[in-house]
Amino acid sequence: MRSAAVRTASGDIATPASAPAPVPSFAPGPLRNRAAESRSPYIKNQANGLVSWQLLDDETVERAKKENKLIFLHIGYKACHYCRLMFLESFSNPDCAAILNDSFVPVIIDREERPDIDTIYMNYVQAVNNEGGWPLNLFLTPNLEPVFGGTYWPGPGNRRRVTDENADEILDFLLILRKVRDIWIDQEARCRKEATEVLGQLREFAAEGTLGTSRISAASTLTPSRWGAPALTHSEASKDKDASVSTELDLDQLEEAYTHIAGTFDPVCGGFGLAPKFLTPPKLAFLLQLAKSPRPVQDVVGDAECKHATEIALDTLRKIRDGALHDHVGGAGFSRCSVTPDWSIPNFEKLVVDNAQLLSLYIEAWKTSGGQAESEFYDIVLELVDYLSSSPIALPEGGFASSEAADSAVKKGDQEMREGAYYTWTRREFNSVLDPIDKYISTVVAVHWAVEEDGNVDEKQDPNDDFINQNILRVHKNVEQLSQQFSIPVETVRQYIQTAKEALKKRRDQERVRPEVDAKLIAGWNGLVISALAQASSTLKYLDTERSERCLSVAQKAVALIREKLWDAQEKVLYRIWHGEREIKAFADDYAYLTNGLLDLFAATGDESYIQFADDLQQTQISLFGDPEGAFFSTTAGAPHTIIRLKDGMDTSIPATNAVTVSNLFRLAALLNDDALAVLARRTINAFEVEMLQHPWLFPGLLAGLVVARLGMEKGQHRVAYKPARLNV
């Protein structure tokens, strides 16, 4: 029989965490702000704030128990606009800060440092409110059980409007604090009981196989529906443990996954579903791969269907390219999501991990479109290569930063910051840059990028009035349409657009402040960048030698830094964060993503040291995170302050840890002739059998592993001399 396991609302397999270690006796002193003790730039920024922020450690948990207070847990990250907004509106409000300090134990977490904690409580909030995002805010019992949670809560007296006439008025943070404080005082026993029942419901959903389709029954005293705030962003059955994949899982699941994904495709705007729209690289990679899959896969899915999968993926990538997520002026990457269906208004923060995955996707799209210098998407490939391989994303000592913030000062010297200030233009400023060059250029390019006199952001999409008279650039009409409209040659239109880009970028560089970069290095995210740059290097080898060599150089420099600073070669342990010193032992995703990057770097260079490092990482991942019953937990058995151990199998905006691990295991098995690794890969797939049979479209990464399990690996190009010691026995 399996060990007891459940799936959370977002589809992660979970088991109860091991019992916490005994906490030393602690006598609470006065609450003081401990944010300065953290090395996270996001947390350190709050060191001088009104809220006496605590770190999530034994001291804090013991304080909550001794004082019998709810923990207020805030989870965010540096690049997030709404995280910054909440600090300005709520945490800088004296009344809110006083209640937090007096009646709660306020704790702050950087989600990029503790993705395990973030995932656990995001599952809870999504199950209760049917929505999630950041910032993530929760009230927890002293035992860390969730009582109530939500996302962005505006501060008292803020000017945010409710733009949906059918929506309830959003309660402000001060009212929520007062209400929760009073309920805890009056109904503590009920709060504790309901928190326990809520966790029980999550486990029941998993047992029923309802995954994220069911909602937790909200406690009426604590969670009126309007409190949630707008979203801003296994089986118990015994499994065969041999080397074969379950007979229930077959290539038919790929056909079902394709059918469901295609059914959610937006034929007008591209992408899938309604707003907000995210980039969903794993889903797009699945669609692009179908037509390139082995013949048996295409026979099952259908030739026409595989062709259609490619078409909708390419159409989505065109819409993303032409939309407002793209920095059309500077070519500095893509923002993380759109708040509108047509990709016209982004959440302006940029995550390096998103852009790394987009580079891999646009490489595949470019290859599909011909793979030549004149082929579609080649320009985007070059843009993303330059963005990821240059400052400020590529760090001076090696490795890659985490993100760029959404907010920045409007002009150099300004104190006030605004979302998207670095990227938006009034028509007046737009004309002032281009008219001195040629007024006709301004007229043509304004139509190209939908620049309007009063701005191009609808009031209904701007509840905070951030974009009054502002234009967010997006391709409204392409060069052929402009050529026809203005009766000028296509090449002239292209020259106008290029002239405008150069002039606007020059003005932007002179007068504006680039959004702040979170320069901490995250091992796993660096693995995804290394992977993308290794692919780019191989792809550009004969078309752009300079860029190809630069891709390899910065990727290899990143690996060298990680090996030196984050890898304990003696203990065979990886650390997650480098920001002047190493912090936090790595999670399973760090091992998986970095191993994947090393395998791709080996494929690009033939350097077997990368195979050896990848094999060392894989063996440690097996030792620390592997479940003998199948698959890999996200955390180690002794991970601090986690109430559930999760197994990540469902792809989201980033690929699932277990999906990447399956790929790594099969690749290493083939390279090293190690059948034991292939057995582990198949067992990992089997661990998600029930969920993959019910909802295969949620597991595109694991479906790719299923194809390998059924049909085998394609023959590699390298013969490997390296042989691990374990295979010499």
XYZ file of C-alpha atoms in Angstrom:
729
model
C 0.000 0.000 0.000
C 1.036 3.599 -0.586
C 1.807 5.882 2.258
C -1.134 8.163 3.005
C -1.269 10.778 0.276
C -3.651 13.453 -0.912
C -3.881 15.999 -3.678
C -4.412 19.638 -2.927
C -6.797 21.943 -4.756
C -4.314 22.808 -7.480
C -3.548 19.171 -8.208
C -0.456 18.550 -6.093
C -0.118 15.211 -4.344
C 0.408 15.674 -0.650
C 1.140 13.749 2.505
C 1.004 15.034 6.055
C 4.333 16.544 6.959
C 6.461 14.814 9.522
C 6.101 15.921 13.112
C 7.971 19.155 13.815
C 11.129 19.060 15.838
C 10.780 20.066 19.493
C 10.823 23.825 19.899
C 13.135 25.244 22.543
C 11.612 27.126 25.440
C 11.009 30.724 24.463
C 9.996 33.732 26.488
C 8.474 36.358 24.177
C 9.961 39.805 24.424
C 8.671 42.983 22.806
C 7.773 42.561 19.150
C 10.496 44.107 17.008
C 10.875 44.291 13.258
C 13.166 41.451 12.156
C 13.007 42.100 8.398
C 16.603 43.333 8.371
C 17.744 39.842 9.399
C 16.664 38.483 6.020
C 18.820 38.599 2.913
C 15.777 38.754 0.639
C 15.586 42.173 -1.051
C 11.785 41.963 -0.833
C 11.819 41.420 2.921
C 14.706 43.759 3.720
C 12.805 46.620 2.080
C 10.352 46.454 5.000
C 12.977 46.785 7.726
C 11.992 50.379 8.495
C 8.251 49.978 8.091
C 5.536 50.361 10.710
C 4.758 46.646 10.871
C 7.019 44.601 13.146
C 7.619 41.847 10.629
C 8.791 38.453 11.851
C 10.509 35.689 9.920
C 8.983 32.217 9.714
C 11.095 30.302 12.210
C 10.775 28.463 15.524
C 11.002 31.699 17.493
C 8.038 33.180 15.669
C 5.862 30.072 15.930
C 6.622 29.742 19.621
C 5.730 33.405 20.142
C 2.332 32.838 18.533
C 1.723 29.842 20.790
C 2.842 31.591 23.965
C 0.784 34.708 23.201
C -2.075 32.666 21.704
C -2.302 34.895 18.648
C -3.119 34.267 15.034
C -0.196 34.532 12.649
C -0.745 36.978 9.811
C 1.259 35.576 6.901
C 2.135 37.793 3.943
C 3.717 36.138 0.888
C 4.954 38.247 -2.009
C 7.905 39.050 -4.227
C 9.873 42.116 -5.205
C 8.674 42.546 -8.797
C 4.954 42.387 -7.903
C 2.988 45.609 -8.369
C 0.131 44.666 -6.034
C 2.582 43.601 -3.332
C 4.079 47.072 -3.434
C 0.618 48.620 -3.508
C -0.400 46.753 -0.382
C 2.677 47.979 1.460
C 1.848 51.543 0.484
C -1.877 51.384 1.275
C -2.142 48.887 4.110
C 1.123 48.125 5.867
C 2.119 51.811 5.935
C -1.222 52.752 7.473
C -0.716 53.441 11.217
C -4.051 51.887 12.194
C -3.437 48.713 10.227
C 0.118 48.423 11.532
C -1.018 48.921 15.139
C -3.550 46.079 14.933
C -1.075 43.786 13.205
C 1.558 44.430 15.861
C -0.803 44.247 18.841
C -3.247 41.484 17.912
C -1.326 39.228 15.521
C 2.158 37.918 14.871
C 2.940 39.387 11.422
C 5.186 37.185 9.267
C 6.602 38.018 5.846
C 7.861 35.499 3.250
C 9.503 35.940 -0.144
C 7.708 33.376 -2.313
C 10.847 32.917 -4.376
C 12.735 31.805 -1.263
C 10.018 29.517 0.096
C 7.943 28.219 -2.830
C 6.944 25.272 -0.644
C 5.110 27.480 1.840
C 3.621 29.556 -0.955
C 2.259 26.497 -2.758
C 0.618 25.028 0.340
C -1.299 28.165 1.199
C -2.057 29.103 -2.399
C -3.816 25.759 -2.693
C -5.912 26.693 0.322
C -6.854 30.143 -0.943
C -7.753 28.805 -4.377
C -9.951 26.122 -2.838
C -11.789 28.652 -0.656
C -12.031 31.625 -3.001
C -11.697 29.911 -6.384
C -8.953 32.380 -7.229
C -5.394 33.119 -6.254
C -2.493 35.419 -6.899
C -0.021 37.654 -5.171
C 0.263 39.110 -2.706
C -1.006 36.106 -0.778
C -2.290 36.954 2.689
C -3.436 34.507 5.345
C -4.405 34.211 8.968
C -3.017 31.032 10.540
C -3.434 29.359 13.903
C -0.246 29.095 15.961
C -0.022 25.558 14.525
C 0.152 27.104 11.028
C -3.298 25.860 9.990
C -5.096 28.326 7.697
C -8.130 30.109 9.090
C -8.743 32.606 6.309
C -6.884 34.017 3.327
C -7.022 36.127 0.208
C -4.878 38.096 -2.202
C -4.662 41.882 -2.485
C -6.678 43.759 0.134
C -6.752 47.551 -0.382
C -5.903 49.885 2.446
C -8.508 52.013 4.216
C -9.764 54.914 2.144
C -7.959 53.877 -1.013
C -9.317 55.062 -4.351
C -9.579 51.687 -6.079
C -12.862 51.348 -7.949
C -14.919 48.222 -8.457
C -15.127 48.024 -12.243
C -17.622 45.137 -12.428
C -21.070 46.513 -11.734
C -22.183 43.099 -10.465
C -19.286 42.716 -8.038
C -19.485 43.314 -4.301
C -17.644 46.259 -2.827
C -14.217 45.107 -1.673
C -13.678 45.339 2.077
C -10.531 47.153 3.058
C -7.693 45.626 5.026
C -8.407 47.504 8.248
C -11.968 46.157 8.431
C -10.719 42.643 7.773
C -8.102 42.923 10.517
C -10.665 44.122 13.047
C -13.149 41.416 12.118
C -10.618 38.560 12.283
C -9.176 39.869 15.565
C -12.605 39.964 17.147
C -13.597 36.525 15.886
C -10.394 34.990 17.249
C -11.051 36.552 20.648
C -14.708 35.490 20.738
C -14.612 32.200 18.836
C -11.105 30.785 19.098
C -12.292 27.186 19.495
C -14.441 27.491 16.386
C -11.573 28.981 14.407
C -9.285 26.116 15.341
C -11.977 23.532 14.574
C -12.785 25.041 11.175
C -9.083 25.276 10.266
C -8.696 21.559 10.931
C -11.871 20.758 8.965
C -10.694 22.794 5.995
C -7.489 20.792 5.724
C -9.603 17.671 5.999
C -11.720 18.816 3.050
C -8.631 19.260 0.911
C -7.705 15.665 1.624
C -11.242 14.487 0.887
C -11.219 16.172 -2.514
C -8.035 14.289 -3.324
C -9.560 10.980 -2.255
C -12.601 11.694 -4.446
C -10.418 12.641 -7.405
C -12.078 16.049 -7.698
C -8.732 17.865 -7.687
C -9.227 21.601 -8.095
C -12.812 21.328 -9.303
C -14.308 21.418 -5.791
C -14.405 24.322 -3.419
C -14.011 24.307 0.307
C -17.106 25.277 2.261
C -16.186 28.661 3.672
C -16.826 29.325 7.340
C -19.687 31.809 7.339
C -18.293 33.811 10.240
C -14.939 34.297 8.611
C -15.127 34.275 4.854
C -17.890 36.240 3.131
C -17.384 35.882 -0.602
C -16.365 39.473 -1.128
C -13.418 39.119 1.267
C -11.432 37.102 -1.201
C -10.475 40.161 -3.262
C -9.972 40.027 -7.007
C -7.403 37.579 -8.326
C -4.455 39.525 -9.614
C -2.759 37.513 -10.737
C -2.967 10.152 -5.638
C -4.653 7.220 -5.179
C -4.533 4.960 -2.143
C -4.568 1.879 -4.393
C -1.515 -0.330 -4.525
C 0.631 0.173 -7.624
C 2.776 -2.284 -9.516
C 6.345 -1.324 -8.690
C 8.068 -2.943 -11.639
C 9.608 -1.094 -14.547
C 6.475 -0.933 -16.674
C 4.052 1.966 -16.963
C 0.463 1.307 -15.917
C -1.548 -0.353 -18.680
C -4.275 2.235 -18.109
C -2.015 5.071 -19.232
C -1.533 5.150 -22.984
C -1.180 7.470 -25.946
C -4.945 8.042 -25.923
C -4.393 10.495 -23.078
C -2.506 12.786 -25.485
C -5.516 12.892 -27.793
C -7.800 13.754 -24.881
C -5.392 16.418 -23.660
C -5.192 17.996 -27.112
C -8.997 18.002 -27.490
C -9.520 19.740 -24.165
C -6.779 22.332 -24.689
C -7.981 23.095 -28.219
C -11.485 23.517 -26.841
C -10.342 26.340 -24.568
C -8.393 28.157 -27.308
C -9.415 31.756 -27.956
C -9.633 31.997 -31.780
C -9.834 35.790 -31.707
C -7.118 36.786 -29.271
C -5.069 33.637 -28.929
C -4.252 31.995 -25.654
C -6.606 29.890 -23.594
C -9.645 30.762 -21.542
C -10.571 34.197 -20.281
C -8.617 36.942 -18.588
C -6.259 37.088 -16.897
C -4.196 35.307 -19.529
C -0.863 33.742 -18.680
C 1.931 32.580 -20.937
C 1.499 28.834 -20.106
C 4.747 27.652 -21.749
C 4.278 23.933 -20.873
C 0.916 23.890 -22.671
C 2.308 25.636 -25.737
C 5.342 23.323 -25.785
C 2.988 20.317 -25.755
C 1.040 21.675 -28.712
C 4.161 22.504 -30.724
C 5.592 19.057 -30.093
C 2.608 16.994 -31.281
C 3.357 17.340 -34.996
C 6.999 16.429 -34.313
C 6.127 13.414 -32.157
C 6.803 9.827 -33.194
C 4.417 8.458 -35.809
C 2.361 6.398 -33.320
C 1.481 9.589 -31.429
C 0.364 11.361 -34.592
C -1.677 8.302 -35.585
C -3.538 8.409 -32.264
C -4.043 12.165 -32.101
C -4.636 12.596 -35.850
C -2.671 14.373 -38.546
C -5.189 17.213 -38.861
C -5.309 17.603 -35.086
C -1.508 17.743 -34.797
C -1.431 20.386 -37.507
C -4.128 22.353 -35.718
C -2.183 22.101 -32.453
C 0.782 23.738 -34.166
C -1.433 26.436 -35.646
C -3.039 27.471 -32.361
C 0.330 27.494 -30.604
C 1.857 29.702 -33.294
C -1.178 31.967 -33.299
C -0.889 32.404 -29.534
C 2.815 33.171 -29.794
C 2.057 35.795 -32.468
C -0.537 37.426 -30.236
C 1.914 37.464 -27.315
C 4.626 38.892 -29.569
C 2.349 41.651 -30.856
C 0.629 42.336 -27.544
C 1.452 44.682 -24.696
C 3.428 42.114 -22.701
C 6.249 42.640 -25.192
C 8.650 45.563 -24.731
C 8.328 46.867 -28.288
C 10.716 49.765 -27.792
C 13.672 48.167 -26.030
C 13.231 44.472 -26.690
C 13.698 43.866 -22.977
C 11.603 40.745 -22.574
C 7.963 40.019 -21.797
C 5.765 40.718 -18.791
C 4.188 37.817 -16.929
C 0.488 38.025 -17.870
C -2.313 40.123 -19.328
C -5.300 41.357 -17.359
C -7.308 41.528 -20.594
C -8.217 38.773 -23.073
C -6.497 40.552 -25.984
C -3.056 40.874 -24.320
C -3.439 44.676 -24.263
C -2.770 45.439 -20.568
C -0.003 43.566 -18.799
C 0.931 43.018 -15.227
C 4.226 44.717 -15.859
C 6.531 42.646 -13.666
C 8.930 40.466 -15.621
C 10.035 37.091 -14.365
C 13.262 35.765 -15.821
C 11.875 32.227 -15.664
C 9.010 33.222 -17.989
C 11.361 34.756 -20.508
C 13.650 31.722 -20.456
C 10.718 29.476 -21.312
C 9.563 31.886 -24.002
C 12.999 31.722 -25.601
C 12.678 27.933 -25.836
C 9.175 28.300 -27.292
C 10.110 30.922 -29.859
C 13.075 28.779 -30.945
C 10.632 25.944 -31.660
C 8.191 28.318 -33.361
C 10.988 29.733 -35.513
C 12.157 26.241 -36.506
C 8.579 25.325 -37.392
C 8.380 28.461 -39.546
C 11.509 27.619 -41.549
C 14.437 28.178 -39.224
C 16.155 30.736 -41.456
C 17.250 34.308 -40.789
C 14.252 35.591 -42.733
C 11.786 33.224 -41.022
C 9.069 34.411 -38.669
C 10.008 34.697 -34.976
C 13.777 34.923 -35.626
C 13.781 38.521 -34.404
C 12.124 37.504 -31.133
C 14.657 34.728 -30.600
C 17.466 37.265 -30.950
C 15.719 39.732 -28.637
C 15.289 37.164 -25.895
C 18.864 35.932 -26.282
C 20.117 39.480 -25.838
C 17.787 40.119 -22.894
C 18.830 36.995 -20.982
C 22.546 37.130 -21.794
C 23.117 40.818 -20.984
C 23.053 43.077 -17.943
C 21.059 43.520 -15.791
C 19.632 39.985 -16.126
C 22.999 38.274 -16.612
C 24.821 39.047 -13.358
C 28.466 40.216 -13.365
C 29.837 37.261 -11.399
C 27.704 34.745 -13.246
C 24.151 33.488 -13.137
C 20.900 35.305 -13.693
C 18.671 37.666 -11.716
C 15.118 36.724 -10.732
C 12.893 39.529 -11.954
C 12.308 43.139 -12.897
C 9.771 45.164 -10.959
C 6.484 46.429 -12.354
C 6.813 49.871 -10.795
C 9.361 52.601 -11.357
C 9.735 56.362 -11.195
C 8.211 58.254 -14.110
C 11.400 60.236 -14.627
C 14.859 60.279 -13.128
C 14.777 62.143 -9.823
C 11.079 61.516 -9.186
C 10.105 59.930 -5.875
C 6.658 58.711 -6.879
C 6.546 55.338 -8.574
C 3.904 54.071 -10.975
C 3.128 50.728 -12.522
C 4.422 50.501 -16.064
C 5.975 53.960 -15.967
C 9.056 52.748 -17.832
C 7.006 51.427 -20.736
C 4.023 53.766 -21.300
C 3.749 56.967 -23.337
C 1.380 59.894 -23.566
C 0.610 60.938 -27.136
C 2.217 64.283 -26.416
C 5.512 62.720 -25.329
C 5.358 60.235 -28.197
C 5.014 63.073 -30.710
C 7.697 65.147 -29.017
C 10.189 62.370 -29.673
C 9.227 61.561 -33.270
C 7.930 64.820 -34.766
C 11.382 66.461 -34.865
C 12.549 63.514 -36.960
C 9.529 63.334 -39.255
C 5.910 64.080 -38.378
C 4.795 61.454 -40.854
C 6.695 58.799 -38.890
C 4.774 59.752 -35.780
C 1.457 59.446 -37.606
C 2.200 56.036 -39.099
C 3.807 54.491 -36.038
C 1.042 55.768 -33.752
C -1.398 53.688 -35.772
C 0.988 50.739 -35.647
C 1.147 50.789 -31.834
C -2.414 52.033 -31.128
C -1.197 55.318 -29.622
C -4.191 57.579 -28.976
C -4.574 61.186 -27.863
C -6.316 60.277 -24.596
C -4.469 57.025 -24.050
C -5.439 53.514 -25.064
C -6.409 52.031 -21.678
C -10.124 51.718 -20.988
C -11.206 53.250 -17.674
C -12.841 49.950 -16.697
C -9.453 48.256 -16.873
C -7.741 50.929 -14.759
C -9.279 50.856 -11.249
C -6.362 52.737 -9.693
C -6.190 55.405 -12.431
C -2.577 54.435 -13.137
C -2.915 54.822 -16.908
C -4.855 58.050 -17.456
C -3.784 59.432 -20.867
C -1.145 56.686 -21.092
C -0.567 54.397 -24.049
C 0.665 50.841 -23.610
C 2.312 49.950 -26.897
C 0.996 46.949 -28.814
C 0.819 46.092 -32.501
C -2.557 47.290 -33.697
C -1.826 47.164 -37.430
C 1.037 45.301 -39.072
C 3.374 46.628 -41.732
C 1.293 45.313 -44.632
C -1.863 46.973 -43.300
C -0.008 50.232 -42.733
C 1.462 50.093 -46.210
C -2.014 49.797 -47.665
C -3.564 52.427 -45.407
C -0.892 55.077 -46.046
C 0.021 54.035 -49.591
C 3.703 53.665 -48.853
C 6.052 50.728 -49.468
C 6.300 47.991 -46.846
C 10.029 48.578 -46.497
C 9.402 52.245 -45.746
C 6.983 51.262 -42.984
C 9.623 48.962 -41.513
C 12.153 51.785 -41.575
C 9.684 54.116 -39.838
C 9.069 51.564 -37.081
C 12.786 50.948 -36.588
C 13.491 54.684 -36.462
C 10.728 55.122 -33.885
C 12.056 52.285 -31.733
C 15.537 53.768 -31.679
C 14.344 57.296 -30.895
C 11.903 56.226 -28.173
C 14.491 53.956 -26.586
C 17.027 56.786 -26.571
C 14.529 59.086 -24.813
C 13.601 56.328 -22.365
C 17.228 55.624 -21.500
C 17.931 59.308 -20.992
C 14.955 60.286 -18.858
C 13.503 57.200 -17.196
C 14.580 54.852 -14.462
C 14.635 51.190 -15.404
C 12.569 49.086 -12.973
C 14.558 47.648 -10.102
C 16.014 44.188 -10.593
C 15.809 41.507 -7.909
C 19.386 40.271 -8.294
C 19.156 37.169 -6.152
C 20.112 34.019 -8.018
C 17.676 31.097 -7.755
C 19.270 27.761 -8.637
C 16.252 26.193 -10.323
C 15.301 29.265 -12.311
C 18.899 29.568 -13.460
C 18.603 25.991 -14.669
C 15.753 26.997 -16.972
C 17.756 29.942 -18.337
C 20.799 27.715 -18.865
C 18.586 25.268 -20.769
C 17.144 27.973 -23.027
C 20.531 29.533 -23.787
C 22.057 26.119 -24.521
C 19.269 25.471 -27.024
C 19.758 28.924 -28.519
C 23.488 28.382 -28.863
C 22.984 25.201 -30.855
C 20.283 26.780 -32.980
C 22.240 29.933 -33.824
C 25.574 28.208 -34.381
C 25.662 28.783 -38.140
C 23.455 31.888 -38.416
C 24.850 34.124 -35.678
C 28.157 32.851 -34.346
C 28.678 35.757 -31.960
C 25.343 35.282 -30.208
C 25.760 31.508 -30.200
C 29.091 31.794 -28.434
C 27.720 34.374 -25.999
C 24.850 32.056 -25.086
C 27.309 29.295 -24.249
C 29.634 31.611 -22.373
C 27.007 33.042 -20.018
C 25.386 29.626 -19.488
C 28.730 28.050 -18.625
C 29.585 30.976 -16.349
C 26.287 30.444 -14.511
C 27.039 26.751 -13.987
C 30.519 27.597 -12.700
C 29.070 30.024 -10.151
C 26.390 27.582 -9.013
C 28.946 24.797 -8.648
C 31.235 27.076 -6.637
C 28.719 28.930 -4.495
C 25.600 26.742 -4.203
C 26.854 23.161 -4.502
C 28.377 21.503 -1.434
C 30.497 18.886 -3.208
C 31.427 17.137 0.016
C 27.879 16.765 1.334
C 26.369 16.476 -2.165
C 23.744 19.118 -1.328
C 22.501 22.037 -3.429
C 21.462 25.407 -2.049
C 18.678 27.491 -3.609
C 19.629 31.165 -3.258
C 22.814 33.116 -3.890
C 22.772 36.775 -2.939
C 26.230 37.460 -1.624
C 26.110 34.228 0.347
C 24.218 30.995 -0.038
C 20.877 30.595 1.661
C 18.218 27.916 2.033
C 18.801 24.344 0.970
C 17.356 23.663 -2.446
C 13.932 22.193 -3.133
C 13.159 19.418 -5.599
C 12.413 21.893 -8.386
C 15.906 23.380 -8.062
C 17.446 19.950 -8.587
C 15.121 19.121 -11.483
C 15.439 22.387 -13.415
C 19.209 22.626 -12.929
C 19.698 19.005 -13.993
C 17.672 19.715 -17.121
C 19.821 22.757 -17.890
C 23.007 20.759 -17.465
C 21.765 18.053 -19.812
C 20.960 20.660 -22.454
C 24.353 22.301 -21.942
C 26.026 18.918 -22.412
C 24.049 18.449 -25.627
C 25.340 21.809 -26.860
C 28.986 21.305 -25.866
C 29.714 17.603 -25.419
C 31.459 18.487 -22.131
C 30.946 15.446 -19.892
C 31.556 17.407 -16.693
C 27.989 18.619 -17.093
C 26.754 15.011 -17.258
C 28.640 14.200 -14.061
C 27.207 17.227 -12.249
C 23.725 16.391 -13.529
C 24.049 12.809 -12.307
C 25.238 13.991 -8.879
C 22.223 16.296 -8.627
C 19.848 13.550 -9.718
C 21.189 11.110 -7.140
C 20.772 13.707 -4.386
C 17.236 14.468 -5.533
C 16.425 10.751 -5.355
C 17.906 10.518 -1.864
C 16.301 13.634 -0.380
C 12.965 13.867 -2.177
C 12.180 10.446 -3.621
C 9.201 8.475 -2.370
C 9.747 4.701 -2.513
C 6.117 4.428 -3.593
C 6.747 6.643 -6.621
C 7.473 10.243 -7.645
C 9.233 13.027 -5.774
C 8.144 15.310 -2.974
C 8.784 19.024 -3.339
C 10.404 19.242 0.092
C 12.559 17.059 2.298
C 10.999 15.134 5.158
C 12.336 17.626 7.666
C 11.450 20.851 5.805
C 10.710 23.479 8.460
C 7.205 24.783 9.049
C 5.478 22.882 6.265
C 2.155 21.296 7.210
C 1.957 19.104 4.084
C 4.515 17.505 1.766
C 3.476 18.005 -1.824
C 4.227 16.128 -5.021
C 4.144 18.530 -7.929
C 2.813 16.892 -11.091
C 0.589 19.483 -12.737
C 2.144 22.039 -15.056
C 1.297 25.687 -14.439
C 3.196 28.678 -15.765
C 6.321 26.611 -15.139
C 6.774 22.892 -15.758
C 5.947 20.489 -12.929
C 8.908 19.229 -10.943
C 7.972 15.588 -11.475
C 7.490 16.102 -15.220
C 10.972 17.584 -15.593
C 12.393 14.872 -13.350
C 10.882 12.132 -15.535
C 12.560 13.680 -18.573
C 15.864 13.955 -16.728
C 15.707 10.345 -15.563
C 15.033 9.001 -19.044
C 17.799 11.131 -20.564
C 20.354 10.130 -17.939
C 19.301 6.489 -18.213
C 19.981 6.565 -21.941
C 23.281 8.445 -21.657
C 24.671 6.365 -18.798
C 23.024 3.056 -19.712
C 21.463 3.027 -16.223
C 18.178 1.115 -16.343
C 17.447 1.914 -12.685
C 16.853 5.550 -13.601
C 14.354 4.574 -16.279
C 12.522 2.458 -13.699
C 12.269 5.508 -11.427
C 10.910 7.554 -14.326
C 8.156 5.008 -14.984
C 7.277 4.772 -11.296
C 6.985 8.554 -11.200
C 4.513 8.514 -14.085
C 2.544 5.725 -12.379
C 2.254 7.803 -9.218
C 0.039 10.264 -11.104
C -2.008 7.634 -12.965
C -5.407 8.461 -11.469
C -5.056 12.185 -12.046
C -3.676 11.781 -15.575
C -6.559 9.500 -16.526
C -9.111 11.989 -15.198
C -7.534 15.252 -16.354
C -4.713 14.530 -18.833
C -4.667 18.114 -20.141
C -3.336 19.277 -16.763
C -0.213 17.123 -17.198
C 1.360 17.916 -20.599
C 4.866 17.474 -19.191
C 4.153 14.031 -17.790
C 2.420 13.093 -21.050
C 5.716 13.745 -22.831
C 7.282 11.311 -20.361
C 4.543 8.821 -21.130
C 5.476 8.934 -24.808
C 9.075 8.053 -23.934
C 7.910 5.303 -21.597
C 5.798 3.763 -24.357
C 7.979 4.375 -27.410
C 11.497 4.829 -26.044
C 14.069 7.604 -26.361
C 15.292 8.969 -29.660
C 18.905 8.080 -30.389
C 21.305 10.675 -28.999
C 24.251 12.250 -30.805
C 26.832 11.783 -28.038
C 28.698 8.732 -26.791
C 29.452 9.174 -23.097
C 32.671 7.938 -21.530
C 31.688 8.992 -18.002
C 30.433 6.125 -15.871
C 29.247 6.659 -12.303
C 30.862 4.546 -9.592
C 27.525 2.883 -8.745
C 27.511 1.243 -12.196
C 30.965 -0.259 -11.692
C 29.748 -2.550 -8.932
